[in-house]
Amino acid sequence: MADVTISELAKVVGVDVSKLLSQVKDAGLPHKKADEIISNDDKNTLLQFLRGSHGESERAAAPSKITLKRKTLGTLKSASSSGRGKTVNVEVRKKRTYVKRTEIAEEAVTEEPTAVEPEIITPDPVVAAETAIASAAEAAKAPVEEVTSAPAPTAPIVLDVPSEEAASARADKPGAKRKPATKKEIDDEAERKRSQARTTKGKPAKRQNRTLHVNDAFVLEGGEGEDRRRGGRRGRNRLSGSTQAFEMPTEAVVRDVKIGEANKVTDLAQQMTVKAAAVVKALFKMGVMANINHVIDADTATLLVEEMGHRPKFVSEDALEEQLAESLAAEVGEVKITRAPVVTVMGHVDHGKTSLLDYIRKSTVASHEAGGITQHIGAYHVDTDHGMVSFLDTPGHAAFSAMRSRGAKATDVIVLVVAGDDGVKPQTAEAVEHAKAAGVPIVVAINKMDKEGADPDRVKNELAAMEVIPDDWGGDTQFIPVSAHTGDGIDKLLEAILLQAELMELTAYTDVPGQGVVVESRLDKGRGAVASVLVQNGTLRTGDIVLVGKEYGRVRALVDENGVNIKSAGPSIPVEILGLTGVPDAGDEFVVLADEKKAKEVAEFRRTRLKDSVQAKQQAALIDNMFAGIGKPNLSIFNIILKTDVRGTLEALTASLVAMNTDEVQVKIVSSGVGGISENDVHLAATSKAMIVGFNVRADKTSKEIIDNEGLQLRYYNVIYNVLDDVKAIMGGMLSPEIREEILGVAEVRDVFTSPKFGQIAGSMVIEGTIYRNKPIRVLRDDVVIYEGELESLRRFKDDANEVKNGVECGIGVKNYTDVRVGDKIEVYKTTEIARTL
């Protein structure tokens, strides 16, 4: 090897120049600068010193083996079922060992190739330096194995890969002297081998003991190294086969199986990593008849898991909900403010609730509602001279009890509107009950004081009977006379509301994620699912991830009650949110989460639980209906498909329609939902023979064509009264008519004689009414009915008669009856059907 400088040697060895200079100094060499030349003898001296410093003998022999390692990086592309390839990074490590030819000649065998070790080996820098220096030095002075004793060449290391013919020819020539191969000879040899590989492709390869010569001092162990380099596919197969072989486990794997209140067989099989059929078989052995879709209880699941050799682990069904509650409880804010009160306006229908709000808001909402009655919960916030107040306007109709209940739960103060000229009505009493159940204080607004018949004392007396005592009577409820028409008393009402709120000390945090309740929800054709929510704590911002009941999504927009987009909404502010995956139920609580994945997980869990509960209810209802129909052959079912514009109206209509059921005719809501009438709804109506009811929604063009072709019944409504009245009329028409009997005449048998043509003939006297020939009859003996049938003949003397009046004798022949006796009475009657109503 040629002489090199200290810096070049440090670069080759891979150590720092200053460290190498210190080692040279410790070895007693005179070199002090990096650009000084170091000879081969100096290298050997340095090597011996390094060996001695590591505890090796100074007389250690030259190494008989040199091991080289190489690492290459590459990529592997694999096809997938979806059509998109998958790229995998592959790291290949190779390890080769070179030995002296003299060692091979002595052992007369070739060692097997060294296997690639999968573990990462990090060599010590000092040992690596020793190995590199030793290999370079020994390679330079090792004797070349020749037939004649020629001096070893001092030329650089040359890779000489002789062919079999050249090796044998060289061995046959005595005194032949090996020369280093030139670049042209190496290229020619490589081309010859590539050509030979192409001609022998597809033929079984012969195992050859080829060696790689490194200046005739070292050879590569193993006869297949060249084959691995040239034909890499076989080498890779052997490598992958040795490193990726699967071994069966020596013992059974015991797994932890999560068990809840209800466990599906397929889920248990998946957790135990066994086939579902094996689980079903184990259940059969335990005496449980089940299939893969069967749901088993916790006790049965525990016995099953233990029987199959695994560990049951009990988990709560509401584990996700509990984790969510804990994470929300951990959110503690620092910025605490006094929030505006949330006021719900309640009262009987047409007592002026919305008109009162209209005057406060200076708008005309009541005129926009169909029929002049409120059919949705309206949410508004108003900045008054006394402060900001948020209002919820609830419907007063009896069908909207669920809406009023939700309004009471989401509010701080209830304003009970009572008409001064009408007094307390059923929905007024119901609103009082909702307020008491929710523990919410009441402020009574006695409306319509501008009318002549208004009597506030009457209202106070009627409410006092319901334990709502006025403050001027020693109670704690404020009574404010107002007029929504003239505006009298409105300022006093607002002062009373804010006074009540001030006594309650309403506060909220603004620096925590928003929380609140859904007031109303609907499906908008252009904007998708829209939910009207009331923020109760924290701040709701555009872009937040919200979880609303069984729905979730990122807030795409926040819209206030005036239709203006806003960036954020604080406590006590009602807003509409867009961006949810579906229409949530009115009354659902919403929370803001930081992780969309968590929101999706909880929403899917709630959706699955709701689906299971609905299926369980349907199954129970199916069984109940099966037994309920026994003994009721005349039970009629009125199928309805109900579509509304908002969720609250859907709930109200569904509850009202189901409440109209009787023992003879029942309403069955086949399908219900929020949004327009779709093609699927129409097909379902055709299959179930149902009437389609659309409340403030319409059918699209395709659906209308199907309705016309199939002759289906479709009705549109915008007032809830009309829906209930029409359904009630239809159900009344489905009732079986009432059968009424009317006795037309009675004849007494005076004598019985026999006719060869008609058999027994009863000679009778009509003692009451008229006897008709073609009417049904009854035979009475001692005023007890013994036969019902019809007349076969009616004669007056020898002539047939159609009727015989009172006081006239006649002959009566009873069809298929031969036991007529003297003294029996024959009663003629008729039946009439009378239509019934609900």
Short mmCIF file of N, CA and C in Angstrom, two decimals, residues 45-142:
data_model
loop_
_atom_site.label_atom_id
_atom_site.label_comp_id
_atom_site.label_asym_id
_atom_site.label_seq_id
_atom_site.Cartn_x
_atom_site.Cartn_y
_atom_site.Cartn_z
N THR A 45 3.93 -0.44 13.30
CA THR A 45 4.29 -0.08 14.68
C THR A 45 3.06 0.44 15.44
N LEU A 46 2.29 1.30 14.78
CA LEU A 46 1.07 1.81 15.39
C LEU A 46 0.08 0.70 15.69
N LEU A 47 -0.03 -0.27 14.75
CA LEU A 47 -0.95 -1.39 14.94
C LEU A 47 -0.56 -2.23 16.15
N GLN A 48 0.77 -2.54 16.27
CA GLN A 48 1.22 -3.34 17.41
C GLN A 48 0.96 -2.61 18.71
N PHE A 49 1.13 -1.30 18.72
CA PHE A 49 0.87 -0.53 19.94
C PHE A 49 -0.62 -0.58 20.32
N LEU A 50 -1.48 -0.43 19.32
CA LEU A 50 -2.92 -0.48 19.60
C LEU A 50 -3.33 -1.84 20.11
N ARG A 51 -2.74 -2.91 19.54
CA ARG A 51 -3.06 -4.25 20.04
C ARG A 51 -2.60 -4.42 21.48
N GLY A 52 -1.39 -3.93 21.76
CA GLY A 52 -0.90 -4.05 23.12
C GLY A 52 -1.75 -3.26 24.11
N SER A 53 -2.25 -2.10 23.67
CA SER A 53 -3.07 -1.29 24.58
C SER A 53 -4.42 -1.95 24.85
N HIS A 54 -4.86 -2.89 23.98
CA HIS A 54 -6.11 -3.61 24.20
C HIS A 54 -5.87 -4.98 24.81
N GLY A 55 -4.64 -5.26 25.31
CA GLY A 55 -4.39 -6.51 26.02
C GLY A 55 -3.99 -7.65 25.14
N GLU A 56 -3.69 -7.42 23.84
CA GLU A 56 -3.31 -8.51 22.97
C GLU A 56 -1.81 -8.69 23.01
N SER A 57 -1.39 -9.84 22.67
CA SER A 57 0.05 -10.15 22.66
C SER A 57 0.74 -9.41 21.54
N GLU A 58 1.96 -8.91 21.89
CA GLU A 58 2.71 -8.19 20.85
C GLU A 58 3.18 -9.13 19.76
N ARG A 59 3.24 -10.42 20.13
CA ARG A 59 3.68 -11.38 19.12
C ARG A 59 2.48 -12.01 18.40
N ALA A 60 1.36 -11.31 18.45
CA ALA A 60 0.18 -11.89 17.78
C ALA A 60 0.42 -12.02 16.29
N ALA A 61 -0.07 -13.10 15.80
CA ALA A 61 0.15 -13.40 14.39
C ALA A 61 -0.74 -12.51 13.52
N ALA A 62 -0.38 -12.42 12.28
CA ALA A 62 -1.18 -11.64 11.34
C ALA A 62 -2.57 -12.25 11.23
N PRO A 63 -3.57 -11.41 11.05
CA PRO A 63 -4.94 -11.97 10.99
C PRO A 63 -5.12 -12.90 9.81
N SER A 64 -5.81 -13.99 10.08
CA SER A 64 -6.09 -14.96 9.01
C SER A 64 -7.43 -14.67 8.33
N LYS A 65 -8.26 -13.80 8.95
CA LYS A 65 -9.57 -13.48 8.38
C LYS A 65 -9.83 -11.97 8.48
N ILE A 66 -10.53 -11.47 7.47
CA ILE A 66 -11.00 -10.08 7.50
C ILE A 66 -12.50 -10.11 7.19
N THR A 67 -13.28 -9.43 8.05
CA THR A 67 -14.74 -9.39 7.87
C THR A 67 -15.16 -7.99 7.45
N LEU A 68 -15.87 -7.91 6.32
CA LEU A 68 -16.38 -6.63 5.83
C LEU A 68 -17.91 -6.65 5.90
N LYS A 69 -18.47 -5.51 6.28
CA LYS A 69 -19.93 -5.39 6.39
C LYS A 69 -20.40 -4.24 5.51
N ARG A 70 -21.58 -4.45 4.92
CA ARG A 70 -22.14 -3.42 4.06
C ARG A 70 -23.66 -3.34 4.27
N LYS A 71 -24.17 -2.13 4.28
CA LYS A 71 -25.61 -1.92 4.48
C LYS A 71 -26.14 -1.08 3.32
N THR A 72 -27.24 -1.57 2.69
CA THR A 72 -27.86 -0.85 1.57
C THR A 72 -29.33 -0.61 1.90
N LEU A 73 -29.84 0.51 1.42
CA LEU A 73 -31.23 0.87 1.63
C LEU A 73 -31.96 0.85 0.30
N GLY A 74 -33.20 0.37 0.30
CA GLY A 74 -33.99 0.32 -0.92
C GLY A 74 -35.46 0.35 -0.58
N THR A 75 -36.30 0.31 -1.59
CA THR A 75 -37.75 0.32 -1.40
C THR A 75 -38.35 -0.86 -2.14
N LEU A 76 -39.47 -1.33 -1.62
CA LEU A 76 -40.19 -2.46 -2.20
C LEU A 76 -41.65 -2.05 -2.35
N LYS A 77 -42.18 -2.16 -3.56
CA LYS A 77 -43.56 -1.80 -3.83
C LYS A 77 -44.39 -3.07 -3.95
N SER A 78 -45.56 -3.05 -3.26
CA SER A 78 -46.46 -4.19 -3.31
C SER A 78 -47.84 -3.70 -3.67
N ALA A 79 -48.57 -4.50 -4.46
CA ALA A 79 -49.92 -4.14 -4.88
C ALA A 79 -50.91 -4.47 -3.77
N SER A 80 -52.03 -3.69 -3.71
CA SER A 80 -53.08 -3.93 -2.73
C SER A 80 -54.40 -4.13 -3.45
N SER A 81 -55.42 -4.60 -2.69
CA SER A 81 -56.73 -4.86 -3.29
C SER A 81 -57.41 -3.59 -3.77
N SER A 82 -57.08 -2.46 -3.16
CA SER A 82 -57.71 -1.19 -3.55
C SER A 82 -57.12 -0.60 -4.81
N GLY A 83 -56.04 -1.23 -5.33
CA GLY A 83 -55.43 -0.73 -6.55
C GLY A 83 -54.29 0.23 -6.33
N ARG A 84 -54.10 0.71 -5.14
CA ARG A 84 -53.00 1.62 -4.85
C ARG A 84 -51.85 0.85 -4.24
N GLY A 85 -50.65 1.04 -4.78
CA GLY A 85 -49.48 0.31 -4.30
C GLY A 85 -49.03 0.80 -2.94
N LYS A 86 -48.35 -0.06 -2.24
CA LYS A 86 -47.82 0.28 -0.92
C LYS A 86 -46.31 0.17 -0.98
N THR A 87 -45.60 1.19 -0.54
CA THR A 87 -44.15 1.23 -0.58
C THR A 87 -43.59 0.92 0.80
N VAL A 88 -42.63 -0.03 0.83
CA VAL A 88 -42.02 -0.44 2.09
C VAL A 88 -40.51 -0.22 1.97
N ASN A 89 -39.92 0.41 2.97
CA ASN A 89 -38.48 0.61 3.01
C ASN A 89 -37.80 -0.68 3.45
N VAL A 90 -36.77 -1.10 2.69
CA VAL A 90 -36.06 -2.34 2.97
C VAL A 90 -34.58 -2.02 3.21
N GLU A 91 -34.05 -2.55 4.28
CA GLU A 91 -32.64 -2.38 4.61
C GLU A 91 -31.96 -3.74 4.55
N VAL A 92 -30.93 -3.87 3.70
CA VAL A 92 -30.20 -5.13 3.52
C VAL A 92 -28.80 -4.98 4.10
N ARG A 93 -28.44 -5.89 4.98
CA ARG A 93 -27.10 -5.90 5.57
C ARG A 93 -26.36 -7.14 5.09
N LYS A 94 -25.15 -6.94 4.61
CA LYS A 94 -24.32 -8.04 4.12
C LYS A 94 -23.04 -8.13 4.94
N LYS A 95 -22.59 -9.33 5.12
CA LYS A 95 -21.37 -9.58 5.90
C LYS A 95 -20.53 -10.63 5.15
N ARG A 96 -19.28 -10.25 4.82
CA ARG A 96 -18.39 -11.15 4.08
C ARG A 96 -17.08 -11.31 4.83
N THR A 97 -16.54 -12.52 4.78
CA THR A 97 -15.30 -12.83 5.49
C THR A 97 -14.25 -13.29 4.49
N TYR A 98 -13.06 -12.68 4.55
CA TYR A 98 -11.95 -13.04 3.68
C TYR A 98 -10.90 -13.78 4.52
N VAL A 99 -10.35 -14.88 3.99
CA VAL A 99 -9.32 -15.67 4.69
C VAL A 99 -8.13 -15.84 3.76
N LYS A 100 -6.97 -16.21 4.38
CA LYS A 100 -5.77 -16.45 3.59
C LYS A 100 -5.92 -17.74 2.79
N ARG A 101 -5.28 -17.76 1.60
CA ARG A 101 -5.30 -18.97 0.80
C ARG A 101 -4.57 -20.10 1.51
N THR A 102 -3.52 -19.74 2.29
CA THR A 102 -2.77 -20.79 2.98
C THR A 102 -3.66 -21.51 3.98
N GLU A 103 -4.60 -20.77 4.62
CA GLU A 103 -5.50 -21.41 5.56
C GLU A 103 -6.42 -22.37 4.83
N ILE A 104 -6.85 -21.98 3.63
CA ILE A 104 -7.75 -22.85 2.85
C ILE A 104 -7.02 -24.10 2.41
N ALA A 105 -5.74 -23.91 1.99
CA ALA A 105 -4.97 -25.07 1.53
C ALA A 105 -4.75 -26.05 2.68
N GLU A 106 -4.54 -25.51 3.89
CA GLU A 106 -4.31 -26.42 5.01
C GLU A 106 -5.59 -27.15 5.38
N GLU A 107 -6.72 -26.45 5.40
CA GLU A 107 -7.96 -27.09 5.81
C GLU A 107 -8.59 -27.90 4.69
N ALA A 108 -8.26 -27.55 3.42
CA ALA A 108 -8.75 -28.25 2.22
C ALA A 108 -10.28 -28.26 2.14
N VAL A 109 -10.90 -27.32 2.79
CA VAL A 109 -12.36 -27.22 2.70
C VAL A 109 -12.72 -25.74 2.57
N THR A 110 -13.89 -25.52 2.03
CA THR A 110 -14.40 -24.15 1.94
C THR A 110 -15.52 -23.99 2.94
N GLU A 111 -15.42 -22.99 3.80
CA GLU A 111 -16.43 -22.80 4.82
C GLU A 111 -17.73 -22.29 4.19
N GLU A 112 -18.81 -22.58 4.88
CA GLU A 112 -20.12 -22.15 4.39
C GLU A 112 -20.27 -20.62 4.51
N PRO A 113 -21.11 -20.02 3.67
CA PRO A 113 -21.28 -18.57 3.76
C PRO A 113 -21.86 -18.17 5.12
N THR A 114 -21.41 -17.02 5.54
CA THR A 114 -21.89 -16.50 6.82
C THR A 114 -23.28 -15.92 6.61
N ALA A 115 -24.24 -16.31 7.46
CA ALA A 115 -25.61 -15.84 7.33
C ALA A 115 -25.71 -14.37 7.71
N VAL A 116 -26.65 -13.68 7.08
CA VAL A 116 -26.86 -12.27 7.40
C VAL A 116 -27.56 -12.18 8.74
N GLU A 117 -26.95 -11.44 9.64
CA GLU A 117 -27.54 -11.32 10.97
C GLU A 117 -28.54 -10.16 10.97
N PRO A 118 -29.72 -10.39 11.51
CA PRO A 118 -30.72 -9.33 11.48
C PRO A 118 -30.45 -8.20 12.44
N GLU A 119 -29.65 -8.46 13.53
CA GLU A 119 -29.47 -7.39 14.49
C GLU A 119 -28.45 -6.37 13.99
N ILE A 120 -28.57 -5.13 14.51
CA ILE A 120 -27.67 -4.04 14.13
C ILE A 120 -26.43 -4.12 15.00
N ILE A 121 -25.25 -4.19 14.34
CA ILE A 121 -23.98 -4.29 15.06
C ILE A 121 -23.26 -2.96 14.93
N THR A 122 -22.96 -2.34 16.03
CA THR A 122 -22.25 -1.06 16.03
C THR A 122 -20.82 -1.31 16.49
N PRO A 123 -19.85 -1.32 15.56
CA PRO A 123 -18.47 -1.64 15.95
C PRO A 123 -17.83 -0.50 16.75
N ASP A 124 -16.92 -0.88 17.61
CA ASP A 124 -16.17 0.10 18.38
C ASP A 124 -15.23 0.85 17.45
N PRO A 125 -15.15 2.18 17.54
CA PRO A 125 -14.28 2.94 16.61
C PRO A 125 -12.83 2.52 16.69
N VAL A 126 -12.33 2.21 17.88
CA VAL A 126 -10.91 1.82 18.00
C VAL A 126 -10.68 0.48 17.33
N VAL A 127 -11.61 -0.47 17.58
CA VAL A 127 -11.45 -1.79 16.96
C VAL A 127 -11.56 -1.67 15.45
N ALA A 128 -12.48 -0.81 14.96
CA ALA A 128 -12.60 -0.62 13.51
C ALA A 128 -11.32 -0.06 12.94
N ALA A 129 -10.71 0.87 13.65
CA ALA A 129 -9.45 1.44 13.18
C ALA A 129 -8.38 0.37 13.13
N GLU A 130 -8.27 -0.44 14.16
CA GLU A 130 -7.28 -1.53 14.17
C GLU A 130 -7.49 -2.46 12.99
N THR A 131 -8.77 -2.84 12.77
CA THR A 131 -9.04 -3.80 11.70
C THR A 131 -8.66 -3.24 10.34
N ALA A 132 -9.04 -1.97 10.09
CA ALA A 132 -8.73 -1.38 8.79
C ALA A 132 -7.23 -1.25 8.58
N ILE A 133 -6.49 -0.83 9.62
CA ILE A 133 -5.03 -0.69 9.49
C ILE A 133 -4.39 -2.04 9.29
N ALA A 134 -4.86 -3.03 10.06
CA ALA A 134 -4.27 -4.36 9.95
C ALA A 134 -4.52 -4.96 8.58
N SER A 135 -5.75 -4.78 8.06
CA SER A 135 -6.05 -5.36 6.75
C SER A 135 -5.20 -4.72 5.66
N ALA A 136 -5.02 -3.41 5.75
CA ALA A 136 -4.21 -2.73 4.73
C ALA A 136 -2.76 -3.17 4.82
N ALA A 137 -2.25 -3.25 6.05
CA ALA A 137 -0.83 -3.61 6.23
C ALA A 137 -0.57 -5.05 5.83
N GLU A 138 -1.41 -5.97 6.28
CA GLU A 138 -1.19 -7.38 5.98
C GLU A 138 -1.36 -7.66 4.51
N ALA A 139 -2.31 -6.98 3.89
CA ALA A 139 -2.51 -7.19 2.46
C ALA A 139 -1.30 -6.74 1.67
N ALA A 140 -0.60 -5.73 2.20
CA ALA A 140 0.56 -5.22 1.47
C ALA A 140 1.74 -6.17 1.56
N LYS A 141 1.92 -6.89 2.70
CA LYS A 141 3.11 -7.72 2.84
C LYS A 141 2.83 -9.22 2.77
N ALA A 142 1.57 -9.63 2.57
CA ALA A 142 1.28 -11.07 2.52
C ALA A 142 1.88 -11.68 1.28
#
